[in-house]
Coordinates of C-alpha atoms and ligand atoms in Angstrom, one line a residue:
X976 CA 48.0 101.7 113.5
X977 CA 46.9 97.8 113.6
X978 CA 49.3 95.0 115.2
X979 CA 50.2 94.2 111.6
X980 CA 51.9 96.9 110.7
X981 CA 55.5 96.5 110.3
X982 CA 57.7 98.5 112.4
X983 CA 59.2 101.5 110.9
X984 CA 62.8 102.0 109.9
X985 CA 63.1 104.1 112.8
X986 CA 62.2 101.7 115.2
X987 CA 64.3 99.0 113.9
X988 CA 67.2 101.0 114.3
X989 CA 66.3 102.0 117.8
X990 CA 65.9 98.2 118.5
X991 CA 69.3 97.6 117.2
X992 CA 70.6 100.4 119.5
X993 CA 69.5 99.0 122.2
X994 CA 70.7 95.6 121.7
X995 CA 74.2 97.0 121.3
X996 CA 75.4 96.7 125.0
X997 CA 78.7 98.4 123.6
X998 CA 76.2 102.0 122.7
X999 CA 78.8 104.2 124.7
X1000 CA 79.0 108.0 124.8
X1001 CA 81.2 108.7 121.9
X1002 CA 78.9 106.9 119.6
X1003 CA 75.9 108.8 120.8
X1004 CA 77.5 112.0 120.7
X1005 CA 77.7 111.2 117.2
X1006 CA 73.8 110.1 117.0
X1007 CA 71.9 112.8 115.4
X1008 CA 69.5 114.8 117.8
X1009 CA 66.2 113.5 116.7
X1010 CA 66.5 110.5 117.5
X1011 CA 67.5 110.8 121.1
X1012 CA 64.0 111.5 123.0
X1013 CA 62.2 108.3 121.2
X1014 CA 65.7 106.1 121.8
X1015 CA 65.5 107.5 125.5
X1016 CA 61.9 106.4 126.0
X1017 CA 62.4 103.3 124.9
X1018 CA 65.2 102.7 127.4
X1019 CA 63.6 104.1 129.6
X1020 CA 60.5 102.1 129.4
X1021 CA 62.5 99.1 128.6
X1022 CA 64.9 99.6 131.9
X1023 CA 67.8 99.7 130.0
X1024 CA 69.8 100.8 132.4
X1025 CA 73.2 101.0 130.7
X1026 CA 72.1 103.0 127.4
X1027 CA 69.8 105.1 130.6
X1028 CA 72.9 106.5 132.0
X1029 CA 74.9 106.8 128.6
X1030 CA 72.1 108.9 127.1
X1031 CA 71.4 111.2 129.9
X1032 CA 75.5 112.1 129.6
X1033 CA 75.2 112.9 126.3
X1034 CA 72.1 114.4 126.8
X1035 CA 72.0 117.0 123.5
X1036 CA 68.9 119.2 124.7
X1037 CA 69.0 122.1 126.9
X1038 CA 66.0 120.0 129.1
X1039 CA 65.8 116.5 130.0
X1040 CA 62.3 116.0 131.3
X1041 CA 62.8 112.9 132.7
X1042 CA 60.6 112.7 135.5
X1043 CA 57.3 112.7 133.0
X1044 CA 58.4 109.4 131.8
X1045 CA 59.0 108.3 135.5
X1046 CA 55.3 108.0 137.1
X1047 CA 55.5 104.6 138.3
X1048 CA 58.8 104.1 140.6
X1049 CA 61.6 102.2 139.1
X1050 CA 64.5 102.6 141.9
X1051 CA 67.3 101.0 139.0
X1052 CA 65.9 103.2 136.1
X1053 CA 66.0 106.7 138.6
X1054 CA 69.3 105.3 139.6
X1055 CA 70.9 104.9 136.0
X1056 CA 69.6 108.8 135.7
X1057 CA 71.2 109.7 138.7
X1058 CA 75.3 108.2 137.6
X1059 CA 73.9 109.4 134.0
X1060 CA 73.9 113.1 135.9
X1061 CA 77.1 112.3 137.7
X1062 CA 79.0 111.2 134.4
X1063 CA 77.5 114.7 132.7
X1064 CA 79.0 116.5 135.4
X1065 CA 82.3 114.4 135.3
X1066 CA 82.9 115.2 131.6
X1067 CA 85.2 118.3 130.8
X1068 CA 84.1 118.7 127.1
X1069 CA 80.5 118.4 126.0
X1070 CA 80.3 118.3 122.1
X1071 CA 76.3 119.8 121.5
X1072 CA 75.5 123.2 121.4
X1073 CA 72.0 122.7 123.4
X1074 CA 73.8 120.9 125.9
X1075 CA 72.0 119.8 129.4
X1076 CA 70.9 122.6 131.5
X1077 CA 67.8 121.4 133.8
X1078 CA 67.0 118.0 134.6
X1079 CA 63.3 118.4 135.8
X1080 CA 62.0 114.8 137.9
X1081 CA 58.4 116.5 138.2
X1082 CA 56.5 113.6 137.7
X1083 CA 54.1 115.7 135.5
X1084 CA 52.8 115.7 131.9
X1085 CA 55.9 117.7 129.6
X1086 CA 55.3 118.6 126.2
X1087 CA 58.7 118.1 125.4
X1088 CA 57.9 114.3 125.0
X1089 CA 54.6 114.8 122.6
X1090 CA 56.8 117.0 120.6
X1091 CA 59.7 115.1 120.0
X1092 CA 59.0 111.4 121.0
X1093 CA 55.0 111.2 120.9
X1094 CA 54.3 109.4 117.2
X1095 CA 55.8 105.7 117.4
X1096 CA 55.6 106.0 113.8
X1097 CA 58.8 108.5 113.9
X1098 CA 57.0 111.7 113.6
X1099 CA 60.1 113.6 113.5
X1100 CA 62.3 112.4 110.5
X1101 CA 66.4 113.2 110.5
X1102 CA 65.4 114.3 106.7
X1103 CA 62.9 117.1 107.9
X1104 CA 64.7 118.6 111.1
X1105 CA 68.4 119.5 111.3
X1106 CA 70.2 120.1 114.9
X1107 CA 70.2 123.3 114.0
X1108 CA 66.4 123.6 113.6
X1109 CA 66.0 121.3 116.9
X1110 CA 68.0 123.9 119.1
X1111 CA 66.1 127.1 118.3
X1112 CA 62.9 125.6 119.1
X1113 CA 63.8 124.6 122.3
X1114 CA 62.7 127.0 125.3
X1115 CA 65.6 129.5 126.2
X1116 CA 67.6 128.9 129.2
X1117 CA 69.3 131.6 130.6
X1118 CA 73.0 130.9 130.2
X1119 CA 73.2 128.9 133.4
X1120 CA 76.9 127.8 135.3
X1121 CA 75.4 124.9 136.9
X1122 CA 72.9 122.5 135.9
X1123 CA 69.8 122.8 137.6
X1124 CA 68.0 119.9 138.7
X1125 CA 63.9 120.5 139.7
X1126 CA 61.9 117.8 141.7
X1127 CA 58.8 118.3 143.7
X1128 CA 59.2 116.8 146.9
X1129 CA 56.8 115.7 149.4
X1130 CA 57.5 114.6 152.9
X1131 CA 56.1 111.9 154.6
X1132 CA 57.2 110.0 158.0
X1133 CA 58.4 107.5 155.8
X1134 CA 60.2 108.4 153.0
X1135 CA 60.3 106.0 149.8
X1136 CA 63.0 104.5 148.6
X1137 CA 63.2 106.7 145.0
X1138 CA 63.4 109.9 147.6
X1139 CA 65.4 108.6 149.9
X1140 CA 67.8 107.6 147.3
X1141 CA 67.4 111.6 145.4
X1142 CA 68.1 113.6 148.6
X1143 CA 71.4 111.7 149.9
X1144 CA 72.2 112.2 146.2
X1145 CA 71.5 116.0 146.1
X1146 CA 72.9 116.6 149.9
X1147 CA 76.0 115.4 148.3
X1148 CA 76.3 117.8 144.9
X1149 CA 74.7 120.4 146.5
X1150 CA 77.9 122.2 145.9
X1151 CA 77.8 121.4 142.3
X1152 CA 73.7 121.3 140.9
X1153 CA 71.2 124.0 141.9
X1154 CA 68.3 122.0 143.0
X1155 CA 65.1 123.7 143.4
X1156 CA 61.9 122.5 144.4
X1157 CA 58.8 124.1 143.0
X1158 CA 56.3 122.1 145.3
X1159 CA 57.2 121.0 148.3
X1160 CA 54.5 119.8 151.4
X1161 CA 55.4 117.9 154.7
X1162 CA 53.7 115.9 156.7
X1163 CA 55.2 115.9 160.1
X1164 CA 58.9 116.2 159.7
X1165 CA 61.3 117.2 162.5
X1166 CA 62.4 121.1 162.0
X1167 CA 66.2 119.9 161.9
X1168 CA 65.4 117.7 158.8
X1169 CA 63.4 120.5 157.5
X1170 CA 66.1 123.1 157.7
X1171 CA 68.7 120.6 156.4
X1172 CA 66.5 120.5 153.2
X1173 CA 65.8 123.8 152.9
X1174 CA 69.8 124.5 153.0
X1175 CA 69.6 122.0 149.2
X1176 CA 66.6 123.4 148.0
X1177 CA 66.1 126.8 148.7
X1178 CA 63.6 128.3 149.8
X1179 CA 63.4 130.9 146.8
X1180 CA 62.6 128.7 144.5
X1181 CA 59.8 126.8 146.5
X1182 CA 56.2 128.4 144.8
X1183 CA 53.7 125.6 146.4
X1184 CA 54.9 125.1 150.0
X1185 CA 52.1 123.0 152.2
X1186 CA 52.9 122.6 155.8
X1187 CA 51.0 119.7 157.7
X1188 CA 52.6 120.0 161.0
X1189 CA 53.0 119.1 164.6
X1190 CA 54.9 121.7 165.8
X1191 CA 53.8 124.4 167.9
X1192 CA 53.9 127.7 168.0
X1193 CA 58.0 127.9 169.3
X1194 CA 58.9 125.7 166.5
X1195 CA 57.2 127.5 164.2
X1196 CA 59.0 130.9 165.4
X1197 CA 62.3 129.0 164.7
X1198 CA 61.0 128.1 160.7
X1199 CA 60.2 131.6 160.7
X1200 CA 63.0 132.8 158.9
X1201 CA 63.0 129.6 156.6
X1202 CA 59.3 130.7 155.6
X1203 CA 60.4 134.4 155.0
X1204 CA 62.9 133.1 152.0
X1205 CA 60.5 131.7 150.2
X1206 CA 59.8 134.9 148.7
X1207 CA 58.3 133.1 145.3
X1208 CA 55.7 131.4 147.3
X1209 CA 52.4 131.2 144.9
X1210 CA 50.4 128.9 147.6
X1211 CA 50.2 128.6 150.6
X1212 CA 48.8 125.7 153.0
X1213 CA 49.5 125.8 157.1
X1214 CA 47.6 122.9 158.6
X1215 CA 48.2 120.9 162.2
X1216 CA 48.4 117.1 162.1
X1217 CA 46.0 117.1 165.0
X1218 CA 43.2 119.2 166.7
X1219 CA 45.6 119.6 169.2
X1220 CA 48.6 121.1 167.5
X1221 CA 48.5 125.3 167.8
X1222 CA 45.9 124.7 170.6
X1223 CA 47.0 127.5 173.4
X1224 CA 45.3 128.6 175.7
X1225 CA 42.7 131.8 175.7
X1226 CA 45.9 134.1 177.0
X1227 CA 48.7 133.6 175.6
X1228 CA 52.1 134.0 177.5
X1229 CA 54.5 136.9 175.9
X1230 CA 56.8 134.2 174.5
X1231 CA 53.8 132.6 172.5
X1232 CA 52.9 136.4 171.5
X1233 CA 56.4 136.7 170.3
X1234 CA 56.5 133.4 168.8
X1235 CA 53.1 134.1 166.9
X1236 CA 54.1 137.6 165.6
X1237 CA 57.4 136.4 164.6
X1238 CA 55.5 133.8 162.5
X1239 CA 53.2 136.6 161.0
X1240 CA 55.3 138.8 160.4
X1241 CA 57.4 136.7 157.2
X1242 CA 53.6 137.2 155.5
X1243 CA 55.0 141.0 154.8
X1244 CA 58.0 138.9 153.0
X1245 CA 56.1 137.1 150.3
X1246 CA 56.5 138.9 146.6
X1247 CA 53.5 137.4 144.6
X1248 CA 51.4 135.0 147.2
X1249 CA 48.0 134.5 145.4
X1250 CA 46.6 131.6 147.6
X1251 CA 46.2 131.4 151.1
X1252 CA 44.9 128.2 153.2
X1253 CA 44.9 128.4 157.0
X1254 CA 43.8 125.3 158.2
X1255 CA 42.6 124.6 162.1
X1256 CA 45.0 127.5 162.5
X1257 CA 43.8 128.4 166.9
X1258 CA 46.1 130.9 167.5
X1259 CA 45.2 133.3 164.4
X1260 CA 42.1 134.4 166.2
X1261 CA 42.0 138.2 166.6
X1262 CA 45.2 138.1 164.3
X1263 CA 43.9 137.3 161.4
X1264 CA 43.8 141.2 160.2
X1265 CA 47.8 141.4 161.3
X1266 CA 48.3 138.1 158.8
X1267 CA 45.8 140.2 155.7
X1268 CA 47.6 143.4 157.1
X1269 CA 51.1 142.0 156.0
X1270 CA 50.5 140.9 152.9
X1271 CA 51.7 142.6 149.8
X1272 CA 49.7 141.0 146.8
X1273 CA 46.1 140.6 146.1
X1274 CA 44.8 137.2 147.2
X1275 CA 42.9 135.2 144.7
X1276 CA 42.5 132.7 147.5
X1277 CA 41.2 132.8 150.7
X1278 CA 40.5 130.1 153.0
X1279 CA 40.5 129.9 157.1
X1280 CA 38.8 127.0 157.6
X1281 CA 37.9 125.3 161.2
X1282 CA 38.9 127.8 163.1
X1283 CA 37.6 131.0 165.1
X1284 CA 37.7 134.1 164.1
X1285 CA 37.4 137.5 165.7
X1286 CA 34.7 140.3 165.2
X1287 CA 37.9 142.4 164.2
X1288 CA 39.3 140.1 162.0
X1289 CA 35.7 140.1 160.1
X1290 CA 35.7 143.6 160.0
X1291 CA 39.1 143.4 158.3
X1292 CA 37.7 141.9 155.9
X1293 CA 35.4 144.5 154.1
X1294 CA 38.6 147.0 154.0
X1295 CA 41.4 144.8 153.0
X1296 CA 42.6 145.8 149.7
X1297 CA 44.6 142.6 149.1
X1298 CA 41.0 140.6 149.2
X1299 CA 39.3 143.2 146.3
X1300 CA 40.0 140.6 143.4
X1301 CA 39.0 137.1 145.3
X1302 CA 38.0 134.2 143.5
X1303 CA 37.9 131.8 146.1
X1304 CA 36.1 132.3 149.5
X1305 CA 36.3 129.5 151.8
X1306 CA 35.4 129.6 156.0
X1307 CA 34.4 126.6 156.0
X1308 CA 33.9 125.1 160.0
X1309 CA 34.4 129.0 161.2
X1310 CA 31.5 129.8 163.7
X1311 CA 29.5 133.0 162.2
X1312 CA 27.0 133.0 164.7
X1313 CA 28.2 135.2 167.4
X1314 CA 29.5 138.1 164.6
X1315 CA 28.3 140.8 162.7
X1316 CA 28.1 139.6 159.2
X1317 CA 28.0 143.2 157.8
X1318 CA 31.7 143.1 157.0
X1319 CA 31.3 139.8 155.5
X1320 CA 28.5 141.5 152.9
X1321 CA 30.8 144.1 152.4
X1322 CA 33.4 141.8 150.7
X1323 CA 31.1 140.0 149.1
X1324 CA 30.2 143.0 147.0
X1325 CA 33.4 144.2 147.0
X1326 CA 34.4 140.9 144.8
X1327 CA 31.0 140.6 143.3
X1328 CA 32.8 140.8 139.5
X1329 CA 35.5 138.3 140.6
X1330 CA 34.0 135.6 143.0
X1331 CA 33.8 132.1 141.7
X1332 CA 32.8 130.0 144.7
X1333 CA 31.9 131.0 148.3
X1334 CA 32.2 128.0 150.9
X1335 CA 30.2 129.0 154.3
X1336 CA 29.5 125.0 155.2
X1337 CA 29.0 124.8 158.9
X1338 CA 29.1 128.1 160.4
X1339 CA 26.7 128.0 162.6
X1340 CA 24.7 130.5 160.6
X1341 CA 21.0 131.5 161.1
X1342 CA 18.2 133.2 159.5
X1343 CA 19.5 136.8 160.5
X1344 CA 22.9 135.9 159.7
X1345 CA 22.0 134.5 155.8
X1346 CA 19.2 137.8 155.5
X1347 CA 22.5 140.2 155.8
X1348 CA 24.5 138.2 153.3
X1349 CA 21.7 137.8 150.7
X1350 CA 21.6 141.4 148.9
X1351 CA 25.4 140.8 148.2
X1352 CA 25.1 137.2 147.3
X1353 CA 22.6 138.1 144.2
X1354 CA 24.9 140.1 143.0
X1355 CA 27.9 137.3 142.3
X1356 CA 27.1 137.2 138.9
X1357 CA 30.3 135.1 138.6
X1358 CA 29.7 132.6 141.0
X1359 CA 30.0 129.2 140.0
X1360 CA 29.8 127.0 143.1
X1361 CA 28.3 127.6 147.2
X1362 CA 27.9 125.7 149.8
X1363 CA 25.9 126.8 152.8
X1364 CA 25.7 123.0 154.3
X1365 CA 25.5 122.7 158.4
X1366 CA 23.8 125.6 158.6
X1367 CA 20.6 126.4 160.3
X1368 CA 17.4 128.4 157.8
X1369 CA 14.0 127.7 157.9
X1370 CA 12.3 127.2 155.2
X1371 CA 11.0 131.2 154.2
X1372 CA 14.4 132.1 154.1
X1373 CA 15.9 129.7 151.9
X1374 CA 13.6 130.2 149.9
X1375 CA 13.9 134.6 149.7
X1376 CA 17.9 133.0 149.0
X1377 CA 17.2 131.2 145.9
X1378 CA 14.8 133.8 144.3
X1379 CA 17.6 135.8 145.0
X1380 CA 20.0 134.2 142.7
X1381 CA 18.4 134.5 139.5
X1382 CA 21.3 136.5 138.2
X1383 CA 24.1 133.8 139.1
X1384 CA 23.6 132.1 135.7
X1385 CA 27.2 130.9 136.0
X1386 CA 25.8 128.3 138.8
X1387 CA 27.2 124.8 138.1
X1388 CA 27.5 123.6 141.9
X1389 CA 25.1 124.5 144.5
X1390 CA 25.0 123.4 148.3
X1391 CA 21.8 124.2 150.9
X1392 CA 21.1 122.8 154.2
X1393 CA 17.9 120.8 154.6
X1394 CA 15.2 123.7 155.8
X1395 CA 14.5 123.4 159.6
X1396 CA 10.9 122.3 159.3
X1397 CA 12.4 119.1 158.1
X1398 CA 13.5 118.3 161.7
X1399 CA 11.1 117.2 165.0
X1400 CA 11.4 118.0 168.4
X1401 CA 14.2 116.1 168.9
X1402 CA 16.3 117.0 166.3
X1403 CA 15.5 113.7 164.1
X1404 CA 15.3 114.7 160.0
X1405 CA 11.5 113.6 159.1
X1406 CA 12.2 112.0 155.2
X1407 CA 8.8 112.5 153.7
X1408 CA 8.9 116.6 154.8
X1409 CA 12.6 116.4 153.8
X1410 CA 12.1 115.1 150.4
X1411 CA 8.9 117.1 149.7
X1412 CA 10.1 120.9 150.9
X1413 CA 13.0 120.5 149.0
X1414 CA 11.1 119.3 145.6
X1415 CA 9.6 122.3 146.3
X1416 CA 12.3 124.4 146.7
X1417 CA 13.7 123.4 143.5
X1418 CA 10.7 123.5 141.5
X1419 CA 10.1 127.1 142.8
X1420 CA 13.8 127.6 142.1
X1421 CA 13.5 125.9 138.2
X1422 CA 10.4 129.0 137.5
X1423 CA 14.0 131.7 137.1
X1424 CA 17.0 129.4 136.9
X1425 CA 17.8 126.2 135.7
X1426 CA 20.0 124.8 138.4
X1427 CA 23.0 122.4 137.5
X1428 CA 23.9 120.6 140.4
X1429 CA 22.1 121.5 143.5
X1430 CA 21.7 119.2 146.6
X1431 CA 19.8 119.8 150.2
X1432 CA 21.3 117.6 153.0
X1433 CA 20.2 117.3 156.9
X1434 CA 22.8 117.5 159.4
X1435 CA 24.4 115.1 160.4
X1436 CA 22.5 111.8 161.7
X1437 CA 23.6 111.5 165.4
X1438 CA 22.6 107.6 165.5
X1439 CA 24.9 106.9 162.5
X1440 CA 26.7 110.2 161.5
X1441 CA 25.9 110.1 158.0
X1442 CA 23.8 112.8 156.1
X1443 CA 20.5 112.7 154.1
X1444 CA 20.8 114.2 150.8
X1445 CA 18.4 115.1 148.2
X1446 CA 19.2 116.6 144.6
X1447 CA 22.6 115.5 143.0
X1448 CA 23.7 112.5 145.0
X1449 CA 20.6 111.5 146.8
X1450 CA 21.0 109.2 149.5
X1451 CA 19.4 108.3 153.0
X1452 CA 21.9 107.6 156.3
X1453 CA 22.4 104.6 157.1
X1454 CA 19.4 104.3 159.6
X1455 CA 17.0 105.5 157.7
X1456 CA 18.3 103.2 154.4
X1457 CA 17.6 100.5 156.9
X1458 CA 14.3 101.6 158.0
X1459 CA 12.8 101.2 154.5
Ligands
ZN2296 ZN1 21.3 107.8 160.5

């Protein structure tokens, strides 16, 4: 459509509406259904405030997806919605048939919009679709009591003002709107806060819950039961704010063994978890089995990252039937070297249909350790992505790796260390051998496969901490970029 062309009749009657400063609910109960989502944009995007509030009362569809249009903060706007909720609920007699039900805030692409509101050019005519029509096509609610009102919330120290402003308002009807919260993470909040939350969105309805905390492990007995109710739970994420958070020491009291099983133990209560993320997580050392032991779902996620891990736990690993239909292994920053890897091979070809990326950066892993996992590796057929990074193979055995992954066809992101010889004496990366073992290594690699994206980096440079890297994203550290 060009600048020139003149505005549609459609348009100039929304314009008109929403000069009318007098648009009040009666006469919008009486507007026909089409034309509310492209009115409601418009005042929306046009901060209209007034006409805002009047048309989320009179709100004629079951869903009023009003957090799509609502990416870039507007306190006022989110306010209007807010007494626009507060009027709905105020009002004893609502004339529609597809009258509100959920007012979803997710901040998130809806379809809802494209469908009814997307062509500026009025792509959905009061001649082609009746209210009838309009209704059916809408997704079915279940017959619902109380409105239901969905945000994702996440936690900071400081809250913004929008949230701020959203939870005194839903701590205040939570008597009135079911408020759930499909996503919710928290970045260091106090447990009391937490729990005062939880009591207006319940856990139940929480799928996504990511828990950046400070507490330790007494704290985290008391959420316990919180954690427990969130049966639903899809993901998820348990991370410390600092190294130091979880840190006990190597025997733990009874009270912290308490604490820690109590914690472990809500694992058993999760209906359909599919992703798992333990993060710097100290005290699941040795009791990493008891967390795969309570689980009742098969993981498509795994990750324990930074952490240590037992010889038992490992062993878990290769009999777990909750891990048979992986997709995602990640241990990154968990020390392999003093373990038997045999387990770890196990899984590995236990999930050889289903694995699309293996993450093994920095685990201390050496020749012996990648010669165990290699026989399993080849047979990933599905694998799309590895990264072996901060690990320690010579040169022979990278390269018995790659001839060994001719089959993983599906290859689109692949990760190596540099090869030992590249190093001296002293530990310092020699460039020219750098550069020319690994054209090597991916010319020999280039004879059975073509590689996608594949990249060799040293460790890291302990003069200025950055890395070397050759393949995709070649660069020097910074030393050695000022050397030349
Ligand atoms: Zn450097």
């Amino acid at each position: 459509m060009s600048a020139q062309t003149p505005p549609t009749l459609l348009k100039l009657a929304m314009q008109a509406l929403l000069r009318d400063e007098t648009l009040d609910m009666s006469a919008l109960d009486k507007l026909p259904m089409v034309f509310f989502p492209a009115l409601f944009k418009e005042a929306l995007t046009g901060r209209h405030t007034t006409t805002v509030k009047a048309m989320v009362a009179a709100w004629p569809f079951p869903c009023l997806p009003v957090g799509a249009l609502m990416k870039t903060p507007d306190l006022e706007t989110f306010q209007a919605v807010l007494a626009g909720v507060d009027t709905w609920l105020q009002r004893k007699f609502h004339p529609r048939r597809g009258k509100l039900q959920v007012l979803d805030l997710r901040k998130k692409h809806h379809e809802f919009w494209s469908i009814w509101a997307g062509a500026e050019d009025g792509g959905c005519s009061a001649e082609t679709t009746d209210e009838q029509q309009v209704v059916k096509v809408l997704p079915r609610y279940a017959l619902r009591r109380r409105l239901k009102v969905v945000a994702d919330l996440c936690f900071r120290p400081r809250a913004d003002e929008e949230q701020r402003c959203f939870l005194q308002w839903a701590h205040q009807r939570k008597g009135s709107i079911q408020f759930c919260c499909p996503e919710m993470t928290i970045w260091a909040q106090p447990i009391h806060i937490m729990k005062e939350i939880l009591n207006v969105f319940h856990p139940e309805h929480i799928r996504v819950f990511e828990l950046n905390t400070h507490w330790n492990v007494f704290l985290l007995a008391a959420f316990a039961p919180c954690l427990g109710e969130m049966r639903n739970l899809h993901k998820l994420l348990l991370a410390p704010i600092s190294t130091s958070v979880f840190k006990i020491s190597n025997r733990t009291t009874d009270r912290e063994d308490k604490c820690i099983n109590k914690f472990i133990s809500q694992f058993s209560r999760f209906n359909c978890l599919q992703h798992l993320s333990l993060k710097s997580v100290y005290f699941l050392r040795d009791r990493i089995n008891q967390v795969l032991r309570c689980l009742t779902t098969p993981l498509e996620t795994l990750s324990i990252t930074y952490c240590h891990i037992s010889q038992a736990d490992l062993n878990y690993f290769s009999e777990c039937s909750k891990l048979s239909e992986l997709k995602h292994l990640d241990m990154k920053g968990v020390p392999l070297k003093a373990l038997d890897l045999m387990p770890l091979r196990v899984l590995l070809e236990n999930v050889a249909d289903t694995l699309l990326s293996l993450d093994l950066k920095a685990c201390r892993m050496k020749d012996s350790h990648l010669t165990v996992l290699i026989p399993a590796l080849s047979k990933c057929s599905q694998l799309c992505k590895v990264n072996f990074y901060c690990n320690e193979f010579s040169m022979p055995i990278l390269r018995d790796l790659l001839q060994h992954t001719a089959n993983l066809s599906k290859m689109n992101l692949e990760k190596y260390p540099a090869p030992l010889e590249c190093y001296d004496e002293f530990g310092y990366v020699s460039i020219e051998r750098f550069v020319q073992l690994c054209a090597e290594q991916i010319d020999r690699l280039r004879v059975i496969r073509q590689p996608k994206c594949i990249s060799f980096a040293t460790h890291m440079c302990p003069r200025c901490g950055e890395r070397c890297v050759y393949g995709m994203g070649s660069r020097l550290c910074l030393c050695q970029r000022r050397q030349r």
